[in-house]
PDB file of C-alpha atoms and ligand atoms in Angstrom:
ATOM      1  CA  UNK A 643     -32.286  61.216  23.271  1.00  0.00           C
ATOM      2  CA  UNK A 644     -34.684  59.815  26.713  1.00  0.00           C
ATOM      3  CA  UNK A 645     -36.205  56.751  26.694  1.00  0.00           C
ATOM      4  CA  UNK A 646     -39.228  58.873  27.047  1.00  0.00           C
ATOM      5  CA  UNK A 647     -39.152  60.808  23.452  1.00  0.00           C
ATOM      6  CA  UNK A 648     -38.145  56.695  21.908  1.00  0.00           C
ATOM      7  CA  UNK A 649     -41.131  55.272  23.936  1.00  0.00           C
ATOM      8  CA  UNK A 650     -43.631  58.185  22.713  1.00  0.00           C
ATOM      9  CA  UNK A 651     -42.049  57.525  18.842  1.00  0.00           C
ATOM     10  CA  UNK A 652     -44.636  53.512  19.339  1.00  0.00           C
ATOM     11  CA  UNK A 653     -48.140  53.802  17.935  1.00  0.00           C
ATOM     12  CA  UNK A 654     -50.451  51.927  20.187  1.00  0.00           C
ATOM     13  CA  UNK A 655     -52.886  49.844  17.613  1.00  0.00           C
ATOM     14  CA  UNK A 656     -55.898  48.304  20.426  1.00  0.00           C
ATOM     15  CA  UNK A 657     -57.411  44.916  19.019  1.00  0.00           C
ATOM     16  CA  UNK A 658     -54.862  44.155  16.070  1.00  0.00           C
ATOM     17  CA  UNK A 659     -54.566  41.382  15.348  1.00  0.00           C
ATOM     18  CA  UNK A 660     -57.300  40.116  17.288  1.00  0.00           C
ATOM     19  CA  UNK A 661     -59.880  41.398  19.908  1.00  0.00           C
ATOM     20  CA  UNK A 662     -57.930  42.174  23.405  1.00  0.00           C
ATOM     21  CA  UNK A 663     -54.506  42.862  22.344  1.00  0.00           C
ATOM     22  CA  UNK A 664     -52.148  46.583  22.462  1.00  0.00           C
ATOM     23  CA  UNK A 665     -50.432  46.488  19.303  1.00  0.00           C
ATOM     24  CA  UNK A 666     -47.518  48.091  19.263  1.00  0.00           C
ATOM     25  CA  UNK A 667     -46.346  49.226  16.630  1.00  0.00           C
ATOM     26  CA  UNK A 668     -42.368  50.288  15.910  1.00  0.00           C
ATOM     27  CA  UNK A 669     -42.672  51.448  12.329  1.00  0.00           C
ATOM     28  CA  UNK A 670     -43.737  54.372  13.865  1.00  0.00           C
ATOM     29  CA  UNK A 671     -39.956  54.179  16.330  1.00  0.00           C
ATOM     30  CA  UNK A 672     -37.683  53.469  13.373  1.00  0.00           C
ATOM     31  CA  UNK A 673     -39.079  56.101  10.416  1.00  0.00           C
ATOM     32  CA  UNK A 674     -36.760  58.450  11.931  1.00  0.00           C
ATOM     33  CA  UNK A 675     -32.713  57.884  11.511  1.00  0.00           C
ATOM     34  CA  UNK A 676     -31.949  59.681  14.880  1.00  0.00           C
ATOM     35  CA  UNK A 677     -34.563  57.421  16.379  1.00  0.00           C
ATOM     36  CA  UNK A 678     -32.865  54.414  14.782  1.00  0.00           C
ATOM     37  CA  UNK A 679     -28.972  55.652  15.905  1.00  0.00           C
ATOM     38  CA  UNK A 680     -30.075  55.911  19.344  1.00  0.00           C
ATOM     39  CA  UNK A 681     -31.437  52.239  19.464  1.00  0.00           C
ATOM     40  CA  UNK A 682     -28.133  51.596  18.198  1.00  0.00           C
ATOM     41  CA  UNK A 683     -25.980  53.129  20.655  1.00  0.00           C
ATOM     42  CA  UNK A 684     -28.315  51.946  23.200  1.00  0.00           C
ATOM     43  CA  UNK A 685     -27.851  48.401  21.940  1.00  0.00           C
ATOM     44  CA  UNK A 686     -23.917  48.729  21.527  1.00  0.00           C
ATOM     45  CA  UNK A 687     -23.004  50.962  25.440  1.00  0.00           C
ATOM     46  CA  UNK A 688     -25.162  47.447  26.699  1.00  0.00           C
ATOM     47  CA  UNK A 689     -23.221  44.858  25.267  1.00  0.00           C
ATOM     48  CA  UNK A 690     -20.199  46.279  23.133  1.00  0.00           C
ATOM     49  CA  UNK A 691     -17.616  43.708  26.794  1.00  0.00           C
ATOM     50  CA  UNK A 692     -19.418  40.377  26.642  1.00  0.00           C
ATOM     51  CA  UNK A 693     -17.733  39.117  23.917  1.00  0.00           C
ATOM     52  CA  UNK A 694     -20.642  38.223  21.897  1.00  0.00           C
ATOM     53  CA  UNK A 695     -19.816  36.530  19.111  1.00  0.00           C
ATOM     54  CA  UNK A 696     -23.290  35.679  17.262  1.00  0.00           C
ATOM     55  CA  UNK A 697     -26.304  37.664  17.590  1.00  0.00           C
ATOM     56  CA  UNK A 698     -29.754  36.140  16.584  1.00  0.00           C
ATOM     57  CA  UNK A 699     -33.355  37.589  16.159  1.00  0.00           C
ATOM     58  CA  UNK A 700     -35.923  36.408  15.801  1.00  0.00           C
ATOM     59  CA  UNK A 701     -38.887  36.135  12.997  1.00  0.00           C
ATOM     60  CA  UNK A 702     -39.998  38.596  12.183  1.00  0.00           C
ATOM     61  CA  UNK A 703     -39.378  41.269  13.827  1.00  0.00           C
ATOM     62  CA  UNK A 704     -35.817  40.556  15.872  1.00  0.00           C
ATOM     63  CA  UNK A 705     -34.863  41.134  11.925  1.00  0.00           C
ATOM     64  CA  UNK A 706     -34.844  44.365  12.260  1.00  0.00           C
ATOM     65  CA  UNK A 707     -32.490  44.926  14.769  1.00  0.00           C
ATOM     66  CA  UNK A 708     -31.133  42.321  15.031  1.00  0.00           C
ATOM     67  CA  UNK A 709     -28.592  42.522  12.187  1.00  0.00           C
ATOM     68  CA  UNK A 710     -27.656  45.761  12.543  1.00  0.00           C
ATOM     69  CA  UNK A 711     -26.813  45.496  16.236  1.00  0.00           C
ATOM     70  CA  UNK A 712     -24.660  41.953  14.882  1.00  0.00           C
ATOM     71  CA  UNK A 713     -23.034  44.868  12.686  1.00  0.00           C
ATOM     72  CA  UNK A 714     -21.722  47.893  15.604  1.00  0.00           C
ATOM     73  CA  UNK A 715     -20.779  44.467  17.987  1.00  0.00           C
ATOM     74  CA  UNK A 716     -18.643  42.753  14.955  1.00  0.00           C
ATOM     75  CA  UNK A 717     -20.305  39.467  15.227  1.00  0.00           C
ATOM     76  CA  UNK A 718     -21.952  37.606  13.043  1.00  0.00           C
ATOM     77  CA  UNK A 719     -26.004  36.556  12.837  1.00  0.00           C
ATOM     78  CA  UNK A 720     -28.261  33.995  12.807  1.00  0.00           C
ATOM     79  CA  UNK A 721     -32.475  33.622  12.032  1.00  0.00           C
ATOM     80  CA  UNK A 722     -35.206  31.655  14.424  1.00  0.00           C
ATOM     81  CA  UNK A 723     -37.670  31.117  11.645  1.00  0.00           C
ATOM     82  CA  UNK A 724     -40.711  29.506  11.436  1.00  0.00           C
ATOM     83  CA  UNK A 725     -41.602  25.607   9.745  1.00  0.00           C
ATOM     84  CA  UNK A 726     -40.335  25.654   6.510  1.00  0.00           C
ATOM     85  CA  UNK A 727     -38.845  29.047   5.597  1.00  0.00           C
ATOM     86  CA  UNK A 728     -35.061  27.652   6.516  1.00  0.00           C
ATOM     87  CA  UNK A 729     -33.498  24.931   3.840  1.00  0.00           C
ATOM     88  CA  UNK A 730     -30.951  22.737   5.796  1.00  0.00           C
ATOM     89  CA  UNK A 731     -31.106  20.488   8.630  1.00  0.00           C
ATOM     90  CA  UNK A 732     -32.705  21.788  11.554  1.00  0.00           C
ATOM     91  CA  UNK A 733     -33.427  21.854  15.621  1.00  0.00           C
ATOM     92  CA  UNK A 734     -36.874  23.196  16.766  1.00  0.00           C
ATOM     93  CA  UNK A 735     -38.901  24.318  19.904  1.00  0.00           C
ATOM     94  CA  UNK A 736     -42.593  23.975  19.800  1.00  0.00           C
ATOM     95  CA  UNK A 737     -44.960  26.532  22.712  1.00  0.00           C
ATOM     96  CA  UNK A 738     -47.648  26.933  24.050  1.00  0.00           C
ATOM     97  CA  UNK A 739     -49.504  30.089  23.429  1.00  0.00           C
ATOM     98  CA  UNK A 740     -53.274  30.936  23.788  1.00  0.00           C
ATOM     99  CA  UNK A 741     -55.282  28.813  21.069  1.00  0.00           C
ATOM    100  CA  UNK A 742     -53.148  25.920  19.998  1.00  0.00           C
ATOM    101  CA  UNK A 743     -48.730  25.287  19.277  1.00  0.00           C
ATOM    102  CA  UNK A 744     -46.322  27.535  17.579  1.00  0.00           C
ATOM    103  CA  UNK A 745     -42.865  25.990  16.177  1.00  0.00           C
ATOM    104  CA  UNK A 746     -39.070  27.459  15.761  1.00  0.00           C
ATOM    105  CA  UNK A 747     -36.350  26.368  13.008  1.00  0.00           C
ATOM    106  CA  UNK A 748     -33.443  26.554  13.826  1.00  0.00           C
ATOM    107  CA  UNK A 749     -30.463  25.792  12.063  1.00  0.00           C
ATOM    108  CA  UNK A 750     -28.141  23.006  12.999  1.00  0.00           C
ATOM    109  CA  UNK A 751     -25.232  24.863  12.702  1.00  0.00           C
ATOM    110  CA  UNK A 752     -25.255  28.290  12.747  1.00  0.00           C
ATOM    111  CA  UNK A 753     -23.924  28.372  16.276  1.00  0.00           C
ATOM    112  CA  UNK A 754     -21.240  26.773  17.977  1.00  0.00           C
ATOM    113  CA  UNK A 755     -19.926  25.124  21.774  1.00  0.00           C
ATOM    114  CA  UNK A 756     -17.764  28.819  22.092  1.00  0.00           C
ATOM    115  CA  UNK A 757     -20.989  31.144  20.831  1.00  0.00           C
ATOM    116  CA  UNK A 758     -21.375  33.631  22.732  1.00  0.00           C
ATOM    117  CA  UNK A 759     -25.090  34.603  21.575  1.00  0.00           C
ATOM    118  CA  UNK A 760     -26.741  37.933  22.049  1.00  0.00           C
ATOM    119  CA  UNK A 761     -31.246  36.376  21.171  1.00  0.00           C
ATOM    120  CA  UNK A 762     -32.621  39.741  20.027  1.00  0.00           C
ATOM    121  CA  UNK A 763     -36.756  40.303  19.293  1.00  0.00           C
ATOM    122  CA  UNK A 764     -38.543  42.526  19.056  1.00  0.00           C
ATOM    123  CA  UNK A 765     -41.687  42.952  22.525  1.00  0.00           C
ATOM    124  CA  UNK A 766     -41.861  40.618  25.934  1.00  0.00           C
ATOM    125  CA  UNK A 767     -45.973  39.827  27.034  1.00  0.00           C
ATOM    126  CA  UNK A 768     -46.260  36.297  28.522  1.00  0.00           C
ATOM    127  CA  UNK A 769     -42.722  35.158  27.259  1.00  0.00           C
ATOM    128  CA  UNK A 770     -43.959  31.950  25.852  1.00  0.00           C
ATOM    129  CA  UNK A 771     -41.711  32.584  22.565  1.00  0.00           C
ATOM    130  CA  UNK A 772     -38.135  33.883  23.840  1.00  0.00           C
ATOM    131  CA  UNK A 773     -38.392  30.392  26.505  1.00  0.00           C
ATOM    132  CA  UNK A 774     -39.153  28.352  23.142  1.00  0.00           C
ATOM    133  CA  UNK A 775     -35.740  30.716  21.442  1.00  0.00           C
ATOM    134  CA  UNK A 776     -34.160  30.245  25.199  1.00  0.00           C
ATOM    135  CA  UNK A 777     -34.524  26.954  24.934  1.00  0.00           C
ATOM    136  CA  UNK A 778     -33.557  26.090  21.509  1.00  0.00           C
ATOM    137  CA  UNK A 779     -30.487  27.512  20.793  1.00  0.00           C
ATOM    138  CA  UNK A 780     -28.953  26.087  24.240  1.00  0.00           C
ATOM    139  CA  UNK A 781     -30.044  22.587  22.276  1.00  0.00           C
ATOM    140  CA  UNK A 782     -26.542  24.120  20.103  1.00  0.00           C
ATOM    141  CA  UNK A 783     -24.316  23.865  22.835  1.00  0.00           C
ATOM    142  CA  UNK A 784     -23.877  27.624  22.952  1.00  0.00           C
ATOM    143  CA  UNK A 785     -21.015  29.315  25.917  1.00  0.00           C
ATOM    144  CA  UNK A 786     -23.461  32.121  27.320  1.00  0.00           C
ATOM    145  CA  UNK A 787     -26.631  33.789  26.513  1.00  0.00           C
ATOM    146  CA  UNK A 788     -27.690  37.013  26.273  1.00  0.00           C
ATOM    147  CA  UNK A 789     -31.350  38.028  26.455  1.00  0.00           C
ATOM    148  CA  UNK A 790     -32.371  41.665  24.930  1.00  0.00           C
ATOM    149  CA  UNK A 791     -35.683  43.222  23.603  1.00  0.00           C
ATOM    150  CA  UNK A 792     -36.411  46.284  22.223  1.00  0.00           C
ATOM    151  CA  UNK A 793     -39.508  46.388  24.885  1.00  0.00           C
ATOM    152  CA  UNK A 794     -40.791  44.769  27.489  1.00  0.00           C
ATOM    153  CA  UNK A 795     -44.609  44.570  28.793  1.00  0.00           C
ATOM    154  CA  UNK A 796     -43.775  44.687  32.256  1.00  0.00           C
ATOM    155  CA  UNK A 797     -46.772  43.380  34.171  1.00  0.00           C
ATOM    156  CA  UNK A 798     -47.162  40.399  32.671  1.00  0.00           C
ATOM    157  CA  UNK A 799     -43.870  39.908  34.319  1.00  0.00           C
ATOM    158  CA  UNK A 800     -42.286  36.906  32.175  1.00  0.00           C
ATOM    159  CA  UNK A 801     -38.919  38.189  33.062  1.00  0.00           C
ATOM    160  CA  UNK A 802     -39.263  35.866  35.661  1.00  0.00           C
ATOM    161  CA  UNK A 803     -39.495  32.885  33.154  1.00  0.00           C
ATOM    162  CA  UNK A 804     -36.351  32.667  32.262  1.00  0.00           C
ATOM    163  CA  UNK A 805     -32.846  31.449  35.289  1.00  0.00           C
ATOM    164  CA  UNK A 806     -31.764  33.698  38.330  1.00  0.00           C
ATOM    165  CA  UNK A 807     -28.170  34.008  35.920  1.00  0.00           C
ATOM    166  CA  UNK A 808     -28.932  35.389  32.357  1.00  0.00           C
ATOM    167  CA  UNK A 809     -29.231  38.356  31.534  1.00  0.00           C
ATOM    168  CA  UNK A 810     -32.982  39.845  30.674  1.00  0.00           C
ATOM    169  CA  UNK A 811     -32.419  43.393  28.845  1.00  0.00           C
ATOM    170  CA  UNK A 812     -34.946  45.405  27.475  1.00  0.00           C
ATOM    171  CA  UNK A 813     -34.634  48.926  26.008  1.00  0.00           C
ATOM    172  CA  UNK A 814     -38.338  50.239  26.175  1.00  0.00           C
ATOM    173  CA  UNK A 815     -40.943  49.128  29.502  1.00  0.00           C
ATOM    174  CA  UNK A 816     -44.400  50.122  29.363  1.00  0.00           C
ATOM    175  CA  UNK A 817     -46.688  48.490  31.707  1.00  0.00           C
ATOM    176  CA  UNK A 818     -49.215  46.642  29.359  1.00  0.00           C
TER     177      UNK A 818
HETATM  178  P1  LIG B1606     -44.939  36.097  24.059  1.00  0.00           P
HETATM  179  O1  LIG B1606     -44.304  34.951  23.482  1.00  0.00           O
HETATM  180  O2  LIG B1606     -46.277  36.336  24.116  1.00  0.00           O
HETATM  181  O3  LIG B1606     -43.719  36.775  25.104  1.00  0.00           O
HETATM  182  O4  LIG B1606     -44.769  37.224  22.278  1.00  0.00           O
HETATM  183  C1  LIG B1606     -44.369  37.585  22.320  1.00  0.00           C
HETATM  184  C2  LIG B1606     -43.998  37.625  20.916  1.00  0.00           C
HETATM  185  O5  LIG B1606     -45.798  38.333  19.700  1.00  0.00           O
HETATM  186  C3  LIG B1606     -43.164  39.240  19.739  1.00  0.00           C
HETATM  187  O6  LIG B1606     -42.526  38.431  18.986  1.00  0.00           O
HETATM  188  C4  LIG B1606     -43.774  40.431  19.419  1.00  0.00           C
HETATM  189  O7  LIG B1606     -43.611  40.293  18.172  1.00  0.00           O
HETATM  190  C5  LIG B1606     -44.999  39.739  19.226  1.00  0.00           C
HETATM  191  N1  LIG B1606     -45.883  40.816  20.146  1.00  0.00           N
HETATM  192  C6  LIG B1606     -46.077  40.284  21.147  1.00  0.00           C
HETATM  193  N2  LIG B1606     -47.786  40.828  22.584  1.00  0.00           N
HETATM  194  C7  LIG B1606     -47.959  41.664  21.455  1.00  0.00           C
HETATM  195  C8  LIG B1606     -48.436  43.131  21.182  1.00  0.00           C
HETATM  196  N3  LIG B1606     -49.068  43.433  22.181  1.00  0.00           N
HETATM  197  N4  LIG B1606     -47.418  44.197  20.455  1.00  0.00           N
HETATM  198  C9  LIG B1606     -46.956  43.493  19.590  1.00  0.00           C
HETATM  199  N5  LIG B1606     -46.189  42.244  19.491  1.00  0.00           N
HETATM  200  C10 LIG B1606     -45.883  41.439  20.467  1.00  0.00           C
END
């Protein structure tokens, strides 16, 4: 199945959730078992030889493919969540969005120094969310971090926000 077939299955919703945003709706991509299989196979091929021990998914759309690829890679899974959702001790990181500040949290015992982490989210736009998530994961002193997105909005240039030695992969690239 071609990448273009996968891209064509994403539904664009204009002005959602606020005016001016062209929202990439991945629920239509996930509707078909063949497309899900293709996504899973593509991600597996990217990371099967990297020694990934934990996949970390960002709430909430990082929770779709995150655990799915963790199972394929024989890795564990840990969630990064919004404040007030995780019941045990947490570490947190705040970042500035267009309007106001957002905070994300991870359980303090979710990862350790021996972990090789695949940090996954559905989409890279301005990069604020993933930079905060990357900083959060680094606070737990892991061995290595790989960054993965289903979708990258390339024109926003957010991949340059990450250190050069960090591998950033996206499966479906769009201009905006
Ligand atoms: P950012 O922090 O700007 O890179 O935004 C990334 C986060 O916001 C991801 O968790 C996405 O789920 C969501 N997001 C941002 N822009 C879009 C968009 N155009 N379509 C769908 N989700 C988006």
